[in-house]
Amino acid sequence: YIIRTWTFIKASSWSATVPSSVKGLLGACVVIPCSYNYPDPQISTTSFTGIWYNKNNQVICHSDKSQTSGQFRNRTKLLGDLSKKNCSLMIDDLQQSDVGPLYFRIEIKGYDQYSYKNNKVSVSYKLTAMMEFWFMTTEGENVSASCSVFHSCPTYPPSFIWSHSGEQHDQTQQLHEGQWNSTSTLTFRPNHSDHNKPLKCNITYHRGLSLISEAVKSVSFLSHLIKNTLLPVGGDQETQQPLT
C-alpha cells in the first residue's frame, strides 16, 4: 500500500495592515506604520515600487522621489524595506492638508501591481502636545523626576533638556495606532538651596517645536505639572495652558 499525504497551504492574498487613523502634532512629523502582502508569485521578485496616494489621487510619496508631487517631495519618505513587505510612511512638517485618507500601492516588476484602496488611513492633527511631569523630593535623599509625552514620530523622537543637573535616562515605548510615549527621568540629590526653585523639563520635537514643563519643588512634597507651554517654530508668541 502507498499512503500519500497532501499538505494544503493557503496562498497569501493582496492585503495591507495600517491603522485606521494616526494623530500627529501640526508642524512636526508623523509615521504611518504599514505592512502589506501579495499572492505568491512563484518567481523571483527583486524590483518593488511603492506609492502612497491621497484622496485626490496625488502621489504624496514614491520610491522614485522625482515622481512625488512637488508639495510633498521634501516632506515624505518610505521608511520600510518594500522587499520585506514594509510600506511605512513618514510625513514631515505635518500640515492641515495632509489629513487624507491615504492609501498604498505596490508595483512588482515582472509580476503584478495592486492598490490597497480598502486599507485607507486618515491623519488627524493637534495644535499642542500634552505632557505629564511628576516627582517626589525629600531633602538629603535622591529625587527621581519624570517628564513624559506622547508622539507619533519614532524616526525623530523628542529630546529632553532639564534645568537641573543629574543623571538623565530617556526611553521610548511603542503603544498602538502609530502612537509612542517618550519619557525622561532625572535623578539628583536636592539640598536646601533648591527650595522653591523651578524645575523645568524642555521637550524639543523635530523641526524645533518646543514644549516646556515647569514645577516648583520644595522639601517633602509631591508636585504636579503647573504650566505647559508650546513654542511654535519661528514664532515669538507663547501659548500657555494651565492644566487641571
PDB file of C-alpha atoms in Angstrom:
ATOM      1  CA  TYR A   1       0.000   0.000   0.000  1.00  0.00           C
ATOM      2  CA  ILE A   2       1.134   3.539  -0.764  1.00  0.00           C
ATOM      3  CA  ILE A   3      -0.019   6.236   1.615  1.00  0.00           C
ATOM      4  CA  ARG A   4       0.025   9.741   0.242  1.00  0.00           C
ATOM      5  CA  THR A   5      -0.224  12.784   2.471  1.00  0.00           C
ATOM      6  CA  TRP A   6      -1.298  16.097   0.984  1.00  0.00           C
ATOM      7  CA  THR A   7      -0.452  19.383   2.652  1.00  0.00           C
ATOM      8  CA  PHE A   8      -2.534  22.385   1.671  1.00  0.00           C
ATOM      9  CA  ILE A   9      -1.041  25.819   2.201  1.00  0.00           C
ATOM     10  CA  LYS A  10      -3.360  28.775   1.954  1.00  0.00           C
ATOM     11  CA  ALA A  11      -1.984  31.242  -0.566  1.00  0.00           C
ATOM     12  CA  SER A  12      -1.360  34.806   0.528  1.00  0.00           C
ATOM     13  CA  SER A  13      -3.661  37.477  -0.828  1.00  0.00           C
ATOM     14  CA  TRP A  14      -3.423  41.173  -1.586  1.00  0.00           C
ATOM     15  CA  SER A  15      -3.771  42.657   1.884  1.00  0.00           C
ATOM     16  CA  ALA A  16      -2.361  45.521   3.924  1.00  0.00           C
ATOM     17  CA  THR A  17      -2.237  46.361   7.606  1.00  0.00           C
ATOM     18  CA  VAL A  18      -2.413  50.026   8.577  1.00  0.00           C
ATOM     19  CA  PRO A  19      -4.088  51.874  11.452  1.00  0.00           C
ATOM     20  CA  SER A  20      -7.419  53.434  10.553  1.00  0.00           C
ATOM     21  CA  SER A  21      -6.042  56.769  11.727  1.00  0.00           C
ATOM     22  CA  VAL A  22      -2.934  58.332  13.236  1.00  0.00           C
ATOM     23  CA  LYS A  23      -2.568  61.595  15.124  1.00  0.00           C
ATOM     24  CA  GLY A  24       0.358  63.974  14.815  1.00  0.00           C
ATOM     25  CA  LEU A  25       1.492  67.375  16.007  1.00  0.00           C
ATOM     26  CA  LEU A  26       0.999  70.116  13.425  1.00  0.00           C
ATOM     27  CA  GLY A  27       4.396  71.155  12.075  1.00  0.00           C
ATOM     28  CA  ALA A  28       6.152  68.030  13.373  1.00  0.00           C
ATOM     29  CA  CYS A  29       6.405  64.585  11.758  1.00  0.00           C
ATOM     30  CA  VAL A  30       4.140  61.554  11.833  1.00  0.00           C
ATOM     31  CA  VAL A  31       4.831  57.931  10.889  1.00  0.00           C
ATOM     32  CA  ILE A  32       2.139  55.651   9.454  1.00  0.00           C
ATOM     33  CA  PRO A  33       3.082  52.017  10.197  1.00  0.00           C
ATOM     34  CA  CYS A  34       2.260  49.817   7.205  1.00  0.00           C
ATOM     35  CA  SER A  35       2.806  46.233   6.103  1.00  0.00           C
ATOM     36  CA  TYR A  36       1.452  44.525   3.006  1.00  0.00           C
ATOM     37  CA  ASN A  37       1.137  41.098   1.449  1.00  0.00           C
ATOM     38  CA  TYR A  38       0.569  39.629  -2.000  1.00  0.00           C
ATOM     39  CA  PRO A  39      -0.063  36.197  -3.577  1.00  0.00           C
ATOM     40  CA  ASP A  40       2.992  34.008  -4.027  1.00  0.00           C
ATOM     41  CA  PRO A  41       4.354  34.920  -7.482  1.00  0.00           C
ATOM     42  CA  GLN A  42       6.152  31.572  -7.908  1.00  0.00           C
ATOM     43  CA  ILE A  43       9.054  33.540  -9.392  1.00  0.00           C
ATOM     44  CA  SER A  44      11.927  35.555  -8.010  1.00  0.00           C
ATOM     45  CA  THR A  45      10.946  39.192  -7.453  1.00  0.00           C
ATOM     46  CA  THR A  46      13.604  41.805  -6.816  1.00  0.00           C
ATOM     47  CA  SER A  47      12.194  45.130  -8.018  1.00  0.00           C
ATOM     48  CA  PHE A  48       9.490  46.846  -5.947  1.00  0.00           C
ATOM     49  CA  THR A  49       7.951  50.286  -6.349  1.00  0.00           C
ATOM     50  CA  GLY A  50       5.903  51.748  -3.512  1.00  0.00           C
ATOM     51  CA  ILE A  51       3.492  54.645  -3.928  1.00  0.00           C
ATOM     52  CA  TRP A  52       1.239  56.493  -1.479  1.00  0.00           C
ATOM     53  CA  TYR A  53      -1.774  58.461  -2.715  1.00  0.00           C
ATOM     54  CA  ASN A  54      -4.074  60.963  -1.038  1.00  0.00           C
ATOM     55  CA  LYS A  55      -7.818  61.381  -1.523  1.00  0.00           C
ATOM     56  CA  ASN A  56      -7.198  63.456  -4.666  1.00  0.00           C
ATOM     57  CA  ASN A  57      -5.023  60.664  -6.123  1.00  0.00           C
ATOM     58  CA  GLN A  58      -1.954  62.858  -5.826  1.00  0.00           C
ATOM     59  CA  VAL A  59       1.294  60.954  -5.428  1.00  0.00           C
ATOM     60  CA  ILE A  60       2.379  62.044  -1.956  1.00  0.00           C
ATOM     61  CA  CYS A  61       5.283  59.577  -1.826  1.00  0.00           C
ATOM     62  CA  HIS A  62       7.013  57.447  -4.467  1.00  0.00           C
ATOM     63  CA  SER A  63      10.037  55.146  -4.422  1.00  0.00           C
ATOM     64  CA  ASP A  64      11.340  57.350  -7.221  1.00  0.00           C
ATOM     65  CA  LYS A  65      11.421  60.723  -5.479  1.00  0.00           C
ATOM     66  CA  SER A  66      11.096  62.570  -8.791  1.00  0.00           C
ATOM     67  CA  GLN A  67       7.610  61.060  -9.183  1.00  0.00           C
ATOM     68  CA  THR A  68       6.381  62.549  -5.900  1.00  0.00           C
ATOM     69  CA  SER A  69       4.136  65.607  -6.218  1.00  0.00           C
ATOM     70  CA  GLY A  70       6.072  68.809  -5.645  1.00  0.00           C
ATOM     71  CA  GLN A  71       4.359  69.895  -2.427  1.00  0.00           C
ATOM     72  CA  PHE A  72       5.229  66.548  -0.809  1.00  0.00           C
ATOM     73  CA  ARG A  73       8.642  65.845  -2.362  1.00  0.00           C
ATOM     74  CA  ASN A  74      10.736  67.018   0.565  1.00  0.00           C
ATOM     75  CA  ARG A  75       8.241  66.071   3.281  1.00  0.00           C
ATOM     76  CA  THR A  76       7.514  62.369   2.748  1.00  0.00           C
ATOM     77  CA  LYS A  77       9.631  59.235   2.840  1.00  0.00           C
ATOM     78  CA  LEU A  78       9.152  55.468   2.633  1.00  0.00           C
ATOM     79  CA  LEU A  79      10.777  54.106   5.783  1.00  0.00           C
ATOM     80  CA  GLY A  80      10.357  50.377   5.303  1.00  0.00           C
ATOM     81  CA  ASP A  81      12.050  47.804   3.091  1.00  0.00           C
ATOM     82  CA  LEU A  82       9.477  47.044   0.389  1.00  0.00           C
ATOM     83  CA  SER A  83      11.093  43.678  -0.354  1.00  0.00           C
ATOM     84  CA  LYS A  84      10.289  42.736   3.255  1.00  0.00           C
ATOM     85  CA  LYS A  85       6.686  43.918   2.867  1.00  0.00           C
ATOM     86  CA  ASN A  86       7.185  47.048   4.955  1.00  0.00           C
ATOM     87  CA  CYS A  87       5.436  50.094   3.486  1.00  0.00           C
ATOM     88  CA  SER A  88       5.653  52.505   6.442  1.00  0.00           C
ATOM     89  CA  LEU A  89       5.394  56.185   5.535  1.00  0.00           C
ATOM     90  CA  MET A  90       6.799  59.280   7.250  1.00  0.00           C
ATOM     91  CA  ILE A  91       5.230  62.703   6.703  1.00  0.00           C
ATOM     92  CA  ASP A  92       7.372  65.596   7.898  1.00  0.00           C
ATOM     93  CA  ASP A  93       6.196  69.130   8.692  1.00  0.00           C
ATOM     94  CA  LEU A  94       2.614  67.879   9.090  1.00  0.00           C
ATOM     95  CA  GLN A  95       0.088  70.251   7.508  1.00  0.00           C
ATOM     96  CA  GLN A  96      -3.675  70.574   7.707  1.00  0.00           C
ATOM     97  CA  SER A  97      -3.988  69.388   4.094  1.00  0.00           C
ATOM     98  CA  ASP A  98      -2.334  66.035   4.948  1.00  0.00           C
ATOM     99  CA  VAL A  99      -5.410  64.589   6.649  1.00  0.00           C
ATOM    100  CA  GLY A 100      -6.140  62.054   3.901  1.00  0.00           C
ATOM    101  CA  PRO A 101      -7.493  59.460   3.636  1.00  0.00           C
ATOM    102  CA  LEU A 102      -4.311  57.940   2.210  1.00  0.00           C
ATOM    103  CA  TYR A 103      -3.685  54.555   0.626  1.00  0.00           C
ATOM    104  CA  PHE A 104      -0.704  52.495  -0.554  1.00  0.00           C
ATOM    105  CA  ARG A 105       0.049  50.903  -3.942  1.00  0.00           C
ATOM    106  CA  ILE A 106       2.732  48.315  -4.751  1.00  0.00           C
ATOM    107  CA  GLU A 107       4.158  47.572  -8.186  1.00  0.00           C
ATOM    108  CA  ILE A 108       6.256  44.415  -8.513  1.00  0.00           C
ATOM    109  CA  LYS A 109       8.278  44.295 -11.719  1.00  0.00           C
ATOM    110  CA  GLY A 110       7.648  41.216 -13.820  1.00  0.00           C
ATOM    111  CA  TYR A 111       4.732  40.113 -11.656  1.00  0.00           C
ATOM    112  CA  ASP A 112       1.785  42.369 -10.781  1.00  0.00           C
ATOM    113  CA  GLN A 113       0.610  45.580  -9.125  1.00  0.00           C
ATOM    114  CA  TYR A 114      -2.118  46.439  -6.655  1.00  0.00           C
ATOM    115  CA  SER A 115      -3.692  49.446  -4.919  1.00  0.00           C
ATOM    116  CA  TYR A 116      -4.839  48.827  -1.338  1.00  0.00           C
ATOM    117  CA  LYS A 117      -7.846  51.135  -1.543  1.00  0.00           C
ATOM    118  CA  ASN A 118      -9.709  49.108   1.064  1.00  0.00           C
ATOM    119  CA  ASN A 119      -6.999  49.864   3.613  1.00  0.00           C
ATOM    120  CA  LYS A 120      -7.051  53.636   3.913  1.00  0.00           C
ATOM    121  CA  VAL A 121      -5.656  55.657   6.789  1.00  0.00           C
ATOM    122  CA  SER A 122      -6.640  59.129   7.949  1.00  0.00           C
ATOM    123  CA  VAL A 123      -4.304  61.610   9.617  1.00  0.00           C
ATOM    124  CA  SER A 124      -5.546  63.972  12.302  1.00  0.00           C
ATOM    125  CA  TYR A 125      -3.503  66.752  13.829  1.00  0.00           C
ATOM    126  CA  LYS A 126      -3.316  68.643  17.092  1.00  0.00           C
ATOM    127  CA  LEU A 127      -2.025  72.146  17.712  1.00  0.00           C
ATOM    128  CA  THR A 128      -0.436  71.444  21.085  1.00  0.00           C
ATOM    129  CA  ALA A 129       1.085  68.469  22.870  1.00  0.00           C
ATOM    130  CA  MET A 130       0.161  67.492  26.406  1.00  0.00           C
ATOM    131  CA  MET A 131       2.714  66.098  28.797  1.00  0.00           C
ATOM    132  CA  GLU A 132       2.964  64.680  32.301  1.00  0.00           C
ATOM    133  CA  PHE A 133       5.525  65.777  34.857  1.00  0.00           C
ATOM    134  CA  TRP A 134       5.902  64.436  38.392  1.00  0.00           C
ATOM    135  CA  PHE A 135       8.441  63.944  41.178  1.00  0.00           C
ATOM    136  CA  MET A 136       8.818  63.248  44.892  1.00  0.00           C
ATOM    137  CA  THR A 137      11.513  65.046  46.821  1.00  0.00           C
ATOM    138  CA  THR A 138      12.899  64.892  50.340  1.00  0.00           C
ATOM    139  CA  GLU A 139      15.951  66.874  51.438  1.00  0.00           C
ATOM    140  CA  GLY A 140      19.082  64.749  51.622  1.00  0.00           C
ATOM    141  CA  GLU A 141      17.646  61.921  49.502  1.00  0.00           C
ATOM    142  CA  ASN A 142      17.799  61.246  45.763  1.00  0.00           C
ATOM    143  CA  VAL A 143      14.939  62.552  43.646  1.00  0.00           C
ATOM    144  CA  SER A 144      13.547  60.930  40.509  1.00  0.00           C
ATOM    145  CA  ALA A 145      11.693  63.471  38.382  1.00  0.00           C
ATOM    146  CA  SER A 146       9.953  62.230  35.241  1.00  0.00           C
ATOM    147  CA  CYS A 147       8.719  64.046  32.159  1.00  0.00           C
ATOM    148  CA  SER A 148       6.542  62.132  29.666  1.00  0.00           C
ATOM    149  CA  VAL A 149       4.937  62.984  26.317  1.00  0.00           C
ATOM    150  CA  PHE A 150       3.044  61.159  23.556  1.00  0.00           C
ATOM    151  CA  HIS A 151       4.115  61.477  19.928  1.00  0.00           C
ATOM    152  CA  SER A 152       3.801  59.747  16.553  1.00  0.00           C
ATOM    153  CA  CYS A 153       7.259  60.025  15.001  1.00  0.00           C
ATOM    154  CA  PRO A 154       9.688  57.347  16.250  1.00  0.00           C
ATOM    155  CA  THR A 155      12.100  58.326  13.465  1.00  0.00           C
ATOM    156  CA  TYR A 156      12.694  61.640  15.242  1.00  0.00           C
ATOM    157  CA  PRO A 157      11.714  61.172  18.893  1.00  0.00           C
ATOM    158  CA  PRO A 158      11.560  64.313  21.047  1.00  0.00           C
ATOM    159  CA  SER A 159      14.628  65.312  23.036  1.00  0.00           C
ATOM    160  CA  PHE A 160      14.623  66.319  26.713  1.00  0.00           C
ATOM    161  CA  ILE A 161      16.646  69.007  28.487  1.00  0.00           C
ATOM    162  CA  TRP A 162      16.367  69.515  32.255  1.00  0.00           C
ATOM    163  CA  SER A 163      17.109  72.741  34.116  1.00  0.00           C
ATOM    164  CA  HIS A 164      18.821  70.814  36.934  1.00  0.00           C
ATOM    165  CA  SER A 165      21.939  68.686  36.668  1.00  0.00           C
ATOM    166  CA  GLY A 166      21.770  64.984  37.447  1.00  0.00           C
ATOM    167  CA  GLU A 167      21.666  61.537  35.869  1.00  0.00           C
ATOM    168  CA  GLN A 168      19.246  61.503  32.930  1.00  0.00           C
ATOM    169  CA  HIS A 169      17.680  58.415  31.365  1.00  0.00           C
ATOM    170  CA  ASP A 170      15.434  58.633  28.269  1.00  0.00           C
ATOM    171  CA  GLN A 171      13.294  55.868  26.794  1.00  0.00           C
ATOM    172  CA  THR A 172      10.625  55.478  24.106  1.00  0.00           C
ATOM    173  CA  GLN A 173       7.823  52.915  24.165  1.00  0.00           C
ATOM    174  CA  GLN A 174       5.551  51.885  21.303  1.00  0.00           C
ATOM    175  CA  LEU A 175       1.855  51.983  22.134  1.00  0.00           C
ATOM    176  CA  HIS A 176      -0.779  51.400  19.429  1.00  0.00           C
ATOM    177  CA  GLU A 177      -2.260  53.019  16.308  1.00  0.00           C
ATOM    178  CA  GLY A 178       1.052  54.674  15.474  1.00  0.00           C
ATOM    179  CA  GLN A 179       1.408  56.286  18.909  1.00  0.00           C
ATOM    180  CA  TRP A 180       4.565  56.324  21.038  1.00  0.00           C
ATOM    181  CA  ASN A 181       5.413  57.511  24.522  1.00  0.00           C
ATOM    182  CA  SER A 182       8.770  59.076  25.375  1.00  0.00           C
ATOM    183  CA  THR A 183       9.836  59.546  28.982  1.00  0.00           C
ATOM    184  CA  SER A 184      12.850  61.236  30.520  1.00  0.00           C
ATOM    185  CA  THR A 185      13.796  60.560  34.139  1.00  0.00           C
ATOM    186  CA  LEU A 186      16.231  62.792  36.005  1.00  0.00           C
ATOM    187  CA  THR A 187      17.802  61.566  39.243  1.00  0.00           C
ATOM    188  CA  PHE A 188      19.558  64.051  41.530  1.00  0.00           C
ATOM    189  CA  ARG A 189      20.092  64.875  45.207  1.00  0.00           C
ATOM    190  CA  PRO A 190      18.370  68.130  46.229  1.00  0.00           C
ATOM    191  CA  ASN A 191      19.507  70.367  49.036  1.00  0.00           C
ATOM    192  CA  HIS A 192      18.175  73.375  50.906  1.00  0.00           C
ATOM    193  CA  SER A 193      19.228  75.774  48.133  1.00  0.00           C
ATOM    194  CA  ASP A 194      16.785  74.008  45.786  1.00  0.00           C
ATOM    195  CA  HIS A 195      13.796  75.001  47.924  1.00  0.00           C
ATOM    196  CA  ASN A 196      11.133  76.789  45.819  1.00  0.00           C
ATOM    197  CA  LYS A 197      13.350  76.818  42.747  1.00  0.00           C
ATOM    198  CA  PRO A 198      11.603  75.840  39.480  1.00  0.00           C
ATOM    199  CA  LEU A 199      12.461  72.522  37.908  1.00  0.00           C
ATOM    200  CA  LYS A 200      11.966  72.679  34.152  1.00  0.00           C
ATOM    201  CA  CYS A 201      11.719  69.946  31.554  1.00  0.00           C
ATOM    202  CA  ASN A 202      12.153  71.251  27.999  1.00  0.00           C
ATOM    203  CA  ILE A 203      10.967  68.896  25.244  1.00  0.00           C
ATOM    204  CA  THR A 204      12.024  69.662  21.685  1.00  0.00           C
ATOM    205  CA  TYR A 205      10.343  67.991  18.736  1.00  0.00           C
ATOM    206  CA  HIS A 206      11.697  67.562  15.234  1.00  0.00           C
ATOM    207  CA  ARG A 207      11.784  70.894  13.372  1.00  0.00           C
ATOM    208  CA  GLY A 208      12.117  72.888  16.575  1.00  0.00           C
ATOM    209  CA  LEU A 209       8.699  72.654  18.220  1.00  0.00           C
ATOM    210  CA  SER A 210       9.317  73.108  21.925  1.00  0.00           C
ATOM    211  CA  LEU A 211       7.215  72.151  24.938  1.00  0.00           C
ATOM    212  CA  ILE A 212       8.248  73.436  28.370  1.00  0.00           C
ATOM    213  CA  SER A 213       7.023  71.988  31.643  1.00  0.00           C
ATOM    214  CA  GLU A 214       7.740  73.790  34.905  1.00  0.00           C
ATOM    215  CA  ALA A 215       7.103  72.862  38.523  1.00  0.00           C
ATOM    216  CA  VAL A 216       8.308  74.287  41.819  1.00  0.00           C
ATOM    217  CA  LYS A 217       9.950  71.790  44.119  1.00  0.00           C
ATOM    218  CA  SER A 218      10.368  72.099  47.863  1.00  0.00           C
ATOM    219  CA  VAL A 219      11.267  69.741  50.659  1.00  0.00           C
ATOM    220  CA  SER A 220       8.979  66.765  51.330  1.00  0.00           C
ATOM    221  CA  PHE A 221       6.082  67.213  48.921  1.00  0.00           C
ATOM    222  CA  LEU A 222       4.656  65.755  45.742  1.00  0.00           C
ATOM    223  CA  SER A 223       4.437  68.200  42.851  1.00  0.00           C
ATOM    224  CA  HIS A 224       2.472  68.048  39.624  1.00  0.00           C
ATOM    225  CA  LEU A 225       2.762  69.895  36.353  1.00  0.00           C
ATOM    226  CA  ILE A 226       1.586  73.504  36.688  1.00  0.00           C
ATOM    227  CA  LYS A 227       2.492  75.018  33.333  1.00  0.00           C
ATOM    228  CA  ASN A 228       2.506  73.685  29.797  1.00  0.00           C
ATOM    229  CA  THR A 229       3.886  75.891  27.006  1.00  0.00           C
ATOM    230  CA  LEU A 230       4.176  75.189  23.283  1.00  0.00           C
ATOM    231  CA  LEU A 231       6.533  77.382  21.272  1.00  0.00           C
ATOM    232  CA  PRO A 232       5.710  77.363  17.526  1.00  0.00           C
ATOM    233  CA  VAL A 233       8.531  77.118  15.013  1.00  0.00           C
ATOM    234  CA  GLY A 234       9.872  80.562  14.201  1.00  0.00           C
ATOM    235  CA  GLY A 235       7.270  82.236  16.403  1.00  0.00           C
ATOM    236  CA  ASP A 236       7.738  84.701  19.220  1.00  0.00           C
ATOM    237  CA  GLN A 237       4.407  84.185  20.924  1.00  0.00           C
ATOM    238  CA  GLU A 238       3.750  81.600  23.586  1.00  0.00           C
ATOM    239  CA  THR A 239       0.560  79.662  24.115  1.00  0.00           C
ATOM    240  CA  GLN A 240       0.116  78.809  27.770  1.00  0.00           C
ATOM    241  CA  GLN A 241      -2.415  76.331  29.040  1.00  0.00           C
ATOM    242  CA  PRO A 242      -2.836  75.773  32.796  1.00  0.00           C
ATOM    243  CA  LEU A 243      -3.577  72.137  33.496  1.00  0.00           C
ATOM    244  CA  THR A 244      -6.121  70.802  35.907  1.00  0.00           C
TER     245      THR A 244
END
